[in-house]
Coordinates of C-alpha atoms in Angstrom, one line a residue:
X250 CA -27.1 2.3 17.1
X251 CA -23.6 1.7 16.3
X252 CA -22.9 4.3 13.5
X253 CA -24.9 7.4 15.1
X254 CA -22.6 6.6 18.3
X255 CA -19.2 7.1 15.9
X256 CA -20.3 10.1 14.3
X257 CA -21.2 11.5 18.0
X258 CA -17.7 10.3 18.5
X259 CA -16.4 12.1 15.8
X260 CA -17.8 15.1 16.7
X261 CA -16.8 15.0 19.7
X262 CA -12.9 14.7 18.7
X263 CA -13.0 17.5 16.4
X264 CA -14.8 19.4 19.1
X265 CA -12.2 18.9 21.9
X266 CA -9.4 19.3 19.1
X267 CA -11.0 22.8 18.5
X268 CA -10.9 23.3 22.0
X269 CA -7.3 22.3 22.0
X270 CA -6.5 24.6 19.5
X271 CA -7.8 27.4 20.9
X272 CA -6.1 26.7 24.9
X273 CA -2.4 26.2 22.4
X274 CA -3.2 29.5 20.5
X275 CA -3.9 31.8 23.6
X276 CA -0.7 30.4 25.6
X277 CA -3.0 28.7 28.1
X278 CA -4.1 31.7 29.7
X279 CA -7.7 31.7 29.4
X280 CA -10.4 34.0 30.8
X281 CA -14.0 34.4 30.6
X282 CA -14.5 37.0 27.9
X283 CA -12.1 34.6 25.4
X284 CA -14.2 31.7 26.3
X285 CA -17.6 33.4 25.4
X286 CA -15.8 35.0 22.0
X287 CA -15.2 31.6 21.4
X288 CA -17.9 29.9 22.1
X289 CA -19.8 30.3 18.4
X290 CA -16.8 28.9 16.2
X291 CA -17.1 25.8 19.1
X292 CA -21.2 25.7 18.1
X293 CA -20.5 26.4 14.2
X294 CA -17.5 23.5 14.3
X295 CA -20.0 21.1 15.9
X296 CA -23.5 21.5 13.6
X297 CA -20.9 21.7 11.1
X298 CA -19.1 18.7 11.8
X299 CA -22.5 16.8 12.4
X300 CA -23.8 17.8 8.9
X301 CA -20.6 17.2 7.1
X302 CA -19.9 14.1 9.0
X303 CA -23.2 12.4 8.2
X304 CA -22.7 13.4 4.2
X305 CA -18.9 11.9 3.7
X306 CA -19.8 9.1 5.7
X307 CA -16.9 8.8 7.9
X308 CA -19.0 6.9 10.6
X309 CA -20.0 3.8 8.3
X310 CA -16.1 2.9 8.3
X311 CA -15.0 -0.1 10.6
X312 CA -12.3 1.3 12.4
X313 CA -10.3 -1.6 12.1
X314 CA -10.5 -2.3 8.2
X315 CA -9.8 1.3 7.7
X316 CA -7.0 2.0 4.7
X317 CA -5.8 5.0 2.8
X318 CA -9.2 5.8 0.8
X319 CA -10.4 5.7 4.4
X320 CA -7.8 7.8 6.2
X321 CA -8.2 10.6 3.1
X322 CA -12.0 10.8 3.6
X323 CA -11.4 11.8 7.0
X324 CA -9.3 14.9 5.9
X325 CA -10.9 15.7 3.6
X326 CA -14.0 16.0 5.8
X327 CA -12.1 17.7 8.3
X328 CA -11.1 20.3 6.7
X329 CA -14.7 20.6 4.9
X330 CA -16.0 21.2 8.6
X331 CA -13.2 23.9 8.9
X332 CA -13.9 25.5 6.2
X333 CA -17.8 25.7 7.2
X334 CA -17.3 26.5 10.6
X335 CA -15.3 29.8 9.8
X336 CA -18.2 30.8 6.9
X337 CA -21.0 30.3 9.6
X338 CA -19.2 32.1 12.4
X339 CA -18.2 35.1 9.7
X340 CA -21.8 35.3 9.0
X341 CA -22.9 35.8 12.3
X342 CA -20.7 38.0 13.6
X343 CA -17.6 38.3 11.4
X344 CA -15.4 36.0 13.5
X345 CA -15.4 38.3 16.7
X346 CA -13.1 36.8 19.8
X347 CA -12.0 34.0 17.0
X348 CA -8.1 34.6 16.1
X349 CA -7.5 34.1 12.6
X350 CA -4.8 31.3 13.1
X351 CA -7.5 29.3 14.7
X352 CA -8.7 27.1 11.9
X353 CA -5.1 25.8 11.1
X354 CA -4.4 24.9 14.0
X355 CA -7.9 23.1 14.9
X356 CA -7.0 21.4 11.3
X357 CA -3.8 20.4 12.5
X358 CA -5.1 19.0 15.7
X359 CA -8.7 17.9 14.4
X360 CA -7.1 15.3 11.6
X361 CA -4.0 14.0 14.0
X362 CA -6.8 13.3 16.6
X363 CA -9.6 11.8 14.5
X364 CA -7.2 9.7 11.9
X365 CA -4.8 8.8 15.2
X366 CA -8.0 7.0 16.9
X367 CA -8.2 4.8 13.9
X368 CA -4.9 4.5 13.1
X369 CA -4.9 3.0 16.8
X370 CA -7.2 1.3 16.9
X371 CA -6.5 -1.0 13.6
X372 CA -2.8 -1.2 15.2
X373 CA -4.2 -3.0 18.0
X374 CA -6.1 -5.1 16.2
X375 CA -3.5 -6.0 13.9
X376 CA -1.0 -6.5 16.7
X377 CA -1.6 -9.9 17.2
X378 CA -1.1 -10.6 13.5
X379 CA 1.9 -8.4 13.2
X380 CA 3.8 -10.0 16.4
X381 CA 3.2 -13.5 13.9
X382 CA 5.4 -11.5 11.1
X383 CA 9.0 -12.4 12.8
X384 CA 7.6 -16.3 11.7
X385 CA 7.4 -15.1 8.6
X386 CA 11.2 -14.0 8.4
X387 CA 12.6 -17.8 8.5
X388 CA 10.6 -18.8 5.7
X389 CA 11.6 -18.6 2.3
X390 CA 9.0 -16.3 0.0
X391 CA 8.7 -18.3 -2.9
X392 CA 5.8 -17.2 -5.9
X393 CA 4.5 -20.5 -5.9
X394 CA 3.5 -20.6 -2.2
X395 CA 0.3 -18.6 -3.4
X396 CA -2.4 -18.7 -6.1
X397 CA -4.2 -15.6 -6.8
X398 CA -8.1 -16.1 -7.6
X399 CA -11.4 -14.4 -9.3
X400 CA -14.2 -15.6 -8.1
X401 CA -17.3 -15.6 -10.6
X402 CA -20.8 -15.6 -9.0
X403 CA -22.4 -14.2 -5.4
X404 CA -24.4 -17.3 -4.2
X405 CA -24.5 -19.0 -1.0
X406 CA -21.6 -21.0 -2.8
X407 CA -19.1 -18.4 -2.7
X408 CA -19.5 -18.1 1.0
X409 CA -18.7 -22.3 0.9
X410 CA -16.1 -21.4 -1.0
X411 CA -14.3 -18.9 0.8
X412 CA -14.7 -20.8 4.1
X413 CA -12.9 -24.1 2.7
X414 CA -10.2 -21.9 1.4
X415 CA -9.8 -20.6 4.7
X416 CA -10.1 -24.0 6.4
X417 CA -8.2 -26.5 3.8
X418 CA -5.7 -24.1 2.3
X419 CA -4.7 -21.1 4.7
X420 CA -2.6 -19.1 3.2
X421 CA -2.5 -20.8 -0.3
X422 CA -5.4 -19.1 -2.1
X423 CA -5.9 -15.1 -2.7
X424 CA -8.6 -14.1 -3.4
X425 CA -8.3 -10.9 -5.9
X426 CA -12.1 -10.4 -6.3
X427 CA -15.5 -11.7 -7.2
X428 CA -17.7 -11.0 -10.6
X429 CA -21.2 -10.0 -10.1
X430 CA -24.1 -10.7 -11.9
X431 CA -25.1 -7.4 -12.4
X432 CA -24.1 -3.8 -11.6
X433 CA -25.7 -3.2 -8.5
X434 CA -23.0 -5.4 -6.5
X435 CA -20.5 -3.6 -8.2
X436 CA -18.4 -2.0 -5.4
X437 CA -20.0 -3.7 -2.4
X438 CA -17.5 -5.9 -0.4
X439 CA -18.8 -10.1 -0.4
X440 CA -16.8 -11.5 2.9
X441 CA -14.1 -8.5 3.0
X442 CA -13.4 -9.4 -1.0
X443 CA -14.7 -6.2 -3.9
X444 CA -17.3 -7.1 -6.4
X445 CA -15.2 -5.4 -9.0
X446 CA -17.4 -5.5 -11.9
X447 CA -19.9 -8.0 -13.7
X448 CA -19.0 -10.7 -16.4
X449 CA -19.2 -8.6 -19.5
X450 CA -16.4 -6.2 -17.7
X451 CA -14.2 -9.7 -16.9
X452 CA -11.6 -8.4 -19.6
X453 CA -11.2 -5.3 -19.1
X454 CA -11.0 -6.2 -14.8
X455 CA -8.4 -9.1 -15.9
X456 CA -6.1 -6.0 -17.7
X457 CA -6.6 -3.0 -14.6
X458 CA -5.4 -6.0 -11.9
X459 CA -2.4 -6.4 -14.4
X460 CA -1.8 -3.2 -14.1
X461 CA -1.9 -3.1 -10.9
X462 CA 0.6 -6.0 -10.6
X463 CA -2.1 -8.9 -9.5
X464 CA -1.8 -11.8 -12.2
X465 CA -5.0 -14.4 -11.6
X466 CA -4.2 -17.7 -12.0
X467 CA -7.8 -19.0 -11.6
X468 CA -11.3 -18.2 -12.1
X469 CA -13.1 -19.8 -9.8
X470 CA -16.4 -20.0 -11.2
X471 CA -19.2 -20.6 -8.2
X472 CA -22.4 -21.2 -10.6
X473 CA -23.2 -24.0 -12.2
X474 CA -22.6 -23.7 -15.6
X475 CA -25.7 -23.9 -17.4
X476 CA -27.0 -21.1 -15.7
X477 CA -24.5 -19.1 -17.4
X478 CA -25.6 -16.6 -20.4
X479 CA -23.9 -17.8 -24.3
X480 CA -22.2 -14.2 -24.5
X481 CA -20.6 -15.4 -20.3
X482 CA -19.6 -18.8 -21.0
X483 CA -18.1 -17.5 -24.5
X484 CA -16.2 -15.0 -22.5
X485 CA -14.8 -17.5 -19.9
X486 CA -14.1 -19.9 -22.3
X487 CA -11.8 -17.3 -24.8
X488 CA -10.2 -15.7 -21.5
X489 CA -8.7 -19.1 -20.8
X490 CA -7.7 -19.9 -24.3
X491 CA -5.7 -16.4 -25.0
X492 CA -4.7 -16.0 -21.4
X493 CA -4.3 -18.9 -20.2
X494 CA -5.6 -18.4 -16.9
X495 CA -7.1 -22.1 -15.4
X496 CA -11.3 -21.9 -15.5
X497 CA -12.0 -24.0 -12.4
X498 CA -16.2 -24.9 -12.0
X499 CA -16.6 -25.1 -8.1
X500 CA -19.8 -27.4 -8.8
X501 CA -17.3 -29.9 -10.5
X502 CA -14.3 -29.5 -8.8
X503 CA -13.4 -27.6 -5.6
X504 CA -10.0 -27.2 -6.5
X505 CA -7.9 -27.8 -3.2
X506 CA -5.4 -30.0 -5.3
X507 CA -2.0 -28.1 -5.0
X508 CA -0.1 -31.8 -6.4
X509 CA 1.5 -29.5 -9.7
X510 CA 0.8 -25.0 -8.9
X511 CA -1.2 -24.2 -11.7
X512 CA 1.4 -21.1 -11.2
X513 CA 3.9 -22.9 -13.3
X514 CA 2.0 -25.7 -15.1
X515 CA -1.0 -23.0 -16.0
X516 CA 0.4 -19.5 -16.6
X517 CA 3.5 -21.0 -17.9
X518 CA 6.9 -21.2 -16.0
X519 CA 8.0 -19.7 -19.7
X520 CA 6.4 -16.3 -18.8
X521 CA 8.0 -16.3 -15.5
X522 CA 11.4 -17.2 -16.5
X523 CA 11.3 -14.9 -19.4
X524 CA 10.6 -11.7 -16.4
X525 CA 13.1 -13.4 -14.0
X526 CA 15.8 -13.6 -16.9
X527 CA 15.5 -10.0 -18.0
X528 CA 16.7 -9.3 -14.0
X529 CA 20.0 -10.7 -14.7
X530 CA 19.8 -12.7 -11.5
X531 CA 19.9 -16.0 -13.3
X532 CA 24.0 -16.8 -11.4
X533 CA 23.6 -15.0 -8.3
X534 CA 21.7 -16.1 -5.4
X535 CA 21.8 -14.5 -2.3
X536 CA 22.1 -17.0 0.6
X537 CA 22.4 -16.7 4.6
X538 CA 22.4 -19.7 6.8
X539 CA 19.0 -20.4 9.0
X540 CA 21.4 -19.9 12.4
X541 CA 21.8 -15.9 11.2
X542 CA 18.8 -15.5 9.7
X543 CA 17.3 -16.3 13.1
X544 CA 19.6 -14.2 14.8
X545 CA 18.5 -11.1 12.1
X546 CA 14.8 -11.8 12.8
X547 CA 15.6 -11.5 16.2
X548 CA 17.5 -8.6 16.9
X549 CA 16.1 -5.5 19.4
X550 CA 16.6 -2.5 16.6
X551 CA 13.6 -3.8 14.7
X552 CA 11.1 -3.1 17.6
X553 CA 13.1 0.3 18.1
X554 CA 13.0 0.7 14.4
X555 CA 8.9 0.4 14.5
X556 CA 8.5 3.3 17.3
X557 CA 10.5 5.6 15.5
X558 CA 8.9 4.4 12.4
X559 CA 5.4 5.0 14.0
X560 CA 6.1 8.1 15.3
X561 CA 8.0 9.7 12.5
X562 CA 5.2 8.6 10.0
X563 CA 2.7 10.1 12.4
X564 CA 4.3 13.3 12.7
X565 CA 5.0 13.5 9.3
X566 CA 0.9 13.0 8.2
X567 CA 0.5 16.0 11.2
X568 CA 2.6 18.1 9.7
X569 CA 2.0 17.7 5.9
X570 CA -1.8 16.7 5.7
X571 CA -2.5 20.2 4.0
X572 CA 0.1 19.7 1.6
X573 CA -1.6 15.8 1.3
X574 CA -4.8 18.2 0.8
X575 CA -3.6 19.8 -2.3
X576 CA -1.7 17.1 -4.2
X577 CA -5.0 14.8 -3.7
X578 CA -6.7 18.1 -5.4
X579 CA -3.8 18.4 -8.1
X580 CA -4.4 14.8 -9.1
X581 CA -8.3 14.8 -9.0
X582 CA -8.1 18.0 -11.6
X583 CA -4.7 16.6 -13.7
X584 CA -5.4 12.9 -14.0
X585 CA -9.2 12.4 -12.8
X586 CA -10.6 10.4 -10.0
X587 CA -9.7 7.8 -8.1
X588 CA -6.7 10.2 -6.4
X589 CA -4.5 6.8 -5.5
X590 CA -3.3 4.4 -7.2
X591 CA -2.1 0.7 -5.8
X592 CA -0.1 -1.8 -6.9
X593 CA 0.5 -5.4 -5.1
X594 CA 3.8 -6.2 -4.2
X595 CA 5.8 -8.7 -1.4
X596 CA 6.3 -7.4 1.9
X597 CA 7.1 -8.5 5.2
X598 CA 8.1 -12.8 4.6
X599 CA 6.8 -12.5 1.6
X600 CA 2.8 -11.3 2.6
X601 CA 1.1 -9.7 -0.2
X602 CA 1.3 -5.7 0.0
X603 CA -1.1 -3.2 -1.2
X604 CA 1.8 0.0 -2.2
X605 CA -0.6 3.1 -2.4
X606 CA 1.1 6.4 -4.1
X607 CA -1.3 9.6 -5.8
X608 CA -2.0 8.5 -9.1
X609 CA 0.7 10.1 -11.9
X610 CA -0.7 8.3 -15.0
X611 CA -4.3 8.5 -16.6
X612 CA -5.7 4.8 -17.3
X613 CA -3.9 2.3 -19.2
X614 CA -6.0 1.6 -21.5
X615 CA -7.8 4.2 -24.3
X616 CA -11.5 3.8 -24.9
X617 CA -11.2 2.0 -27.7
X618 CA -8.7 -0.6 -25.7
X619 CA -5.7 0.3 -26.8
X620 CA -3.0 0.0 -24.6
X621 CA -1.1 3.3 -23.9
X622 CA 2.3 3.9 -23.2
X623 CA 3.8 5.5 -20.2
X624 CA 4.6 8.8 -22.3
X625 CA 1.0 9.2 -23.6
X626 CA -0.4 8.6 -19.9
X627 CA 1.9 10.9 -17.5
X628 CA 1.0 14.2 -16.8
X629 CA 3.1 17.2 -16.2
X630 CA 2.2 17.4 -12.8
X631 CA 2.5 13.4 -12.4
X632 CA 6.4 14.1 -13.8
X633 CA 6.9 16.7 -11.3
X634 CA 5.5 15.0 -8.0
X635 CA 7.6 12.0 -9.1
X636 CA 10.4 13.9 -9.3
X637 CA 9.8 15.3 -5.7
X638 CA 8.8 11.8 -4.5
X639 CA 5.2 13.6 -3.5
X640 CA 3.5 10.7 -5.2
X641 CA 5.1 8.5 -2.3
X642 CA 3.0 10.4 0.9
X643 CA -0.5 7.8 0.9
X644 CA 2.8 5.6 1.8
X645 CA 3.2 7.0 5.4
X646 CA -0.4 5.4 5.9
X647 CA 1.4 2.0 5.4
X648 CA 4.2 3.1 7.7
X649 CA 1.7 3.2 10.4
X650 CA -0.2 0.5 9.6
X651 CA 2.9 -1.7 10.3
X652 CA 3.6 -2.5 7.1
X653 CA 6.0 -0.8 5.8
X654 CA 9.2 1.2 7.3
X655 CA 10.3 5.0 6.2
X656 CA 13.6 3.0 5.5
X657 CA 13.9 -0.7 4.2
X658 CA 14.3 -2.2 0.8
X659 CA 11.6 -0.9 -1.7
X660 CA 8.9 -3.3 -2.7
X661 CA 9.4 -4.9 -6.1
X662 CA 6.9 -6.2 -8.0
X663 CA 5.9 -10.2 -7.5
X664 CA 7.8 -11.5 -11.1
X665 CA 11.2 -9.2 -9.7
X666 CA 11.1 -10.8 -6.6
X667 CA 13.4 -14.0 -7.2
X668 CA 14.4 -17.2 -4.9
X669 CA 17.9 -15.4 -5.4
X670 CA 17.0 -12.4 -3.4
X671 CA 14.4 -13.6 -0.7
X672 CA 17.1 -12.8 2.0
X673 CA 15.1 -8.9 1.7
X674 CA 12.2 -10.0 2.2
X675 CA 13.3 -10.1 6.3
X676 CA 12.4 -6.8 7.0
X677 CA 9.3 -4.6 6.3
X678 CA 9.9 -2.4 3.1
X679 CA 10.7 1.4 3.3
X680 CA 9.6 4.1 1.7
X681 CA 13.6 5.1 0.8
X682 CA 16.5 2.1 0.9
X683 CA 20.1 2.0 0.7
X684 CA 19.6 0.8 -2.7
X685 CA 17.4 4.3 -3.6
X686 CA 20.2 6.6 -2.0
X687 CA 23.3 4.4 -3.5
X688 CA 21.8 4.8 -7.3
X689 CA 18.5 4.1 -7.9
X690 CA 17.5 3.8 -11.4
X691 CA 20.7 4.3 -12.7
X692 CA 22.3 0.7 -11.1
X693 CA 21.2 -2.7 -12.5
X694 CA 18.9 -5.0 -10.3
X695 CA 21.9 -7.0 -9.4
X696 CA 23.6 -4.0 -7.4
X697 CA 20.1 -3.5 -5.7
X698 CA 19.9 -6.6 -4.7
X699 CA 22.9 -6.5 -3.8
X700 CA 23.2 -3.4 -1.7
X701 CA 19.3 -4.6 -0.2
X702 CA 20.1 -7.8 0.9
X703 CA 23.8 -5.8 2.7
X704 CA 21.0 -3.3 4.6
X705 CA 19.3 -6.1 5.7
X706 CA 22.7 -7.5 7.9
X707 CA 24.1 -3.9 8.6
X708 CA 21.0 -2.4 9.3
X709 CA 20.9 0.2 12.7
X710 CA 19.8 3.5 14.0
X711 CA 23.3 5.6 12.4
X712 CA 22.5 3.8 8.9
X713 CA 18.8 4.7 8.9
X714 CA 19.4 8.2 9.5
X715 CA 22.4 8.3 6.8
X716 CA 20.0 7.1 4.3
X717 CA 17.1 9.4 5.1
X718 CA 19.6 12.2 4.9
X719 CA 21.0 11.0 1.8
X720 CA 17.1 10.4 0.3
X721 CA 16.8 14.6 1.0
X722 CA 20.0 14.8 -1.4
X723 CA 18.8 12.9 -4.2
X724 CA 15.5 14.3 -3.8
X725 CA 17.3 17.8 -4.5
X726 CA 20.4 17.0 -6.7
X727 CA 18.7 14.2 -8.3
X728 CA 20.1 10.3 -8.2
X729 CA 23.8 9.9 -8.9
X730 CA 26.1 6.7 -8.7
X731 CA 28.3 5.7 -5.5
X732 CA 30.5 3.2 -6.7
X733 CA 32.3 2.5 -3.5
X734 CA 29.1 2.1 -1.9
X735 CA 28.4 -1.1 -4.4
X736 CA 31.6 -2.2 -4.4
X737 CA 31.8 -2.5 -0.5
X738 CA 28.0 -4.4 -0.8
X739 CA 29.5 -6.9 -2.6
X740 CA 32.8 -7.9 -1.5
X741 CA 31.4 -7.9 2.3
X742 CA 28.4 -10.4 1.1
X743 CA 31.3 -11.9 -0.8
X744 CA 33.3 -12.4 2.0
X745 CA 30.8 -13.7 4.5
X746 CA 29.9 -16.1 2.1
X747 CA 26.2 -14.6 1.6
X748 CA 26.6 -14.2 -2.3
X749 CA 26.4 -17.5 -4.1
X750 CA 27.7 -18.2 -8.2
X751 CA 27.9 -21.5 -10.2
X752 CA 31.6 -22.9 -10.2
X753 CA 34.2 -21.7 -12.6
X754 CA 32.4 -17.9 -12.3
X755 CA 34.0 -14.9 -11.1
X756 CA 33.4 -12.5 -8.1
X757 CA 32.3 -9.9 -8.3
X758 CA 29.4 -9.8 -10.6
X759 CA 28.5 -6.1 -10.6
X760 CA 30.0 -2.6 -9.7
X761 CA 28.3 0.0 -10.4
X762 CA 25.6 -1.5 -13.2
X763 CA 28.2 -2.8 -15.2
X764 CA 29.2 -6.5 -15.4
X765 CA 32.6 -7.3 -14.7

């Protein structure tokens, strides 16, 4: 009963957005004659809508789990039902009484007012779990405070499993995914988690989450291990030899020991310190004492930050859905299907973040599984939506959700994100930073750091706006290097005793990319 009710619903917000549209478009002066020319495009919009609806299956969403994919569908069918209400109203009488502006405008209205009533109603769910965030701030993100899990098998096991996770280790376990036995649970969700493929796919899953910055440090097998094919448990067995990824058996273990993080003792503190060393953050840490840190978490521009944050991101999805329209088209004919891409990344305290951008790249890996370099997989359209940062819009989705700003230090990815430079971690990252406007690319990780971890204490209303002006600039002129900009970053952290070097070292470490 519960899904015919939300595609009545739906059709029911598109139809009063339509009617919206059509009071806005005639100045609010509204007679009988306009309402009875108008009345067919209002009967076309709503069998439309119903039949269009039903087939993109926008009702069997859960409003409150809704995410990009989900937001996208909606538009998508939106402005399918557009496009079918003006071809049944021309073909009965050639869209007499209906001005010709009308279907933008209803498209305008019809997506703000469907995607706004889920966007609102996941906020309020997620309320409770966002006013929890400010905790967050005070405690130090650290890479070992998590371990990131594939779970092989769908049995009444894996339900045990997840709900002794849950109950003996909240917040220490992630789970990534599950492995199903075959393909028909491929793509069906197991307790909120994706089957993402079956065992003879486990390889080739393993290298896409890679890709998508996830690193699994077990495999949480939940069937016994005789049950298990030769060609699986030869699989299992080489995947933790070359990778060396810990094969836990649930049947034999449950695995709730965190005495030694298999983070470090498993996938080798050696690959992490060989990523952490390449960031040149090896003699500067970044340190603020726990009285200002509390004093940062609590400070009344963040609440004011997230209104304007809301609202701008909101307008902004208004505004440029038909442009999101056609770059989801672009990349669907340049680079193929699926139209986003994600990658995981910290975010607010350290929480895991999903960072959704329109795919630029084709897959990662060639049939034959060879791995393919970032030349042979951009497109010419991917380079150019880069270059305009259009490959950034699914990120205004985020910005609603809550958890990301427009401005705030971008998201790096889990093995760039150091003890050193936690500090940034206190505030939700933007889609543009201080660090973006002052040099982007062209300044070493150091100076980012650096100038992230200065936004974080400086951070107000005047400096947001300077750096969403500035993000316009570099957008147009391209990114250039403001020296004085760095310079300042680090002699105020230097002087408020915020920047931290081993004894007998020099200040200041960086200016401008080049050490000093």
């Amino acid at each position: 009963m519960r899904r015919p009710f939300l595609l009545i619903l739906d059709v029911v917000f598109l139809c009063a957005a339509t009617i919206f549209a059509f009071i806005l478009r005639e100045n609010f002066e509204i007679s009988v004659a306009r309402l009875l020319g108008f009345a067919p495009y209002l009967l076309a919009t709503a069998v439309a809508s119903l039949i269009i609806f039903s087939i993109a299956g926008v009702n069997r969403t859960i409003w409150r789990f809704c995410s990009v994919p989900d937001y996208l569908r909606v538009m998508t069918a939106v402005g399918a039902v557009v496009v079918g209400a003006v071809a049944l109203t021309f073909s009965w009488n050639r869209l007499e009484g209906t001005p010709r502006s009308l279907p933008f405008i209803q498209l305008i209205f019809g997506i703000a007012l469907l995607v706004g009533a889920r966007a609102i109603h996941k906020l309020r769910h997620d309320a409770r779990q966002h006013r929890k965030a400010f905790g967050a701030f005070l405690r130090p993100a650290s890479p070992l405070q998590q371990v990131t899990v594939l779970v092989v098998g769908i049995s009444k096991l894996t339900e045990l499993y997840f709900q002794a996770a849950a109950e003996l280790a909240p917040g220490r376990i992630r789970v990534a995914g599950l492995i199903g036995s075959n393909d028909r649970h491929v793509g069906r969700l197991v307790a909120s988690h994706p089957v993402l493929g079956d065992t003879d796919e486990l390889e080739s899953i393993l290298d896409d989450l890679e890709v998508h910055g996830v690193t699994i440090d077990r495999i949480v097998v939940v069937l016994p291990f005789h049950s298990l094919g030769d060609s699986e448990r030869e699989t299992l067995l080489r995947i933790e030899r070359s990778r060396s990824i810990m094969l836990q058996f649930l049947g034999q273990d449950l695995g709730f020991n965190f005495g030694k993080p298999v983070l470090i003792s498993k996938i080798g503190g050696a690959a992490w310190s060989q990523r952490t060393s390449n960031l040149g953050l090896q003699n500067v840490s970044f340190h603020i004492p726990p009285e200002t840190l509390e004093k940062i978490a609590r400070r009344r521009y963040w609440k004011t930050k997230r209104f304007f944050d809301f609202f701008i991101a909101l307008s902004a999805i208004i505004v440029l859905s038909p442009l999101l329209l056609v770059s989801a088209a672009c990349v669907a004919a340049s680079v193929g299907f699926p139209v986003l891409f994600w990658q995981q990344r910290p975010g607010l305290g350290g929480r895991p973040l999903r960072l959704y951008k329109f795919r630029t790249m084709k897959a990662a890996y060639s049939p034959d599984g060879k791995r393919l370099s970032d030349a042979e997989r951009v497109s010419p359209l991917g380079s150019l939506m880069r270059r305009l940062r259009f490959d950034e819009f699914p990120q205004l989705f985020s910005v609603i959700r809550g958890d990301m700003a427009v401005v705030g230090p971008r998201p790096l990815l889990h093995w760039e994100q150091t003890e050193a430079q936690s500090a940034r971690l206190l505030v939700r990252p933007g889609l543009t930073g201080w660090a973006q406007v002052v040099g982007g690319r062209h300044i070493s990780s150091d100076d980012k750091a650096a100038l992230d971890v200065w936004y974080v204490q400086h951070a107000s209303l005047l400096l947001d706006i300077e750096i969403a002006l500035r993000t316009i600039l570099v957008v147009v002129l391209g990114e250039r290097i403001s020296t004085g900009d760095i310079e300042k970053a680090w002699s105020d952290l230097g002087e408020s005793g915020i920047v931290r070097r081993p004894a007998g070292t020099k200040f200041p470490v960086v200016l401008g990319g080049v050490r000093v």
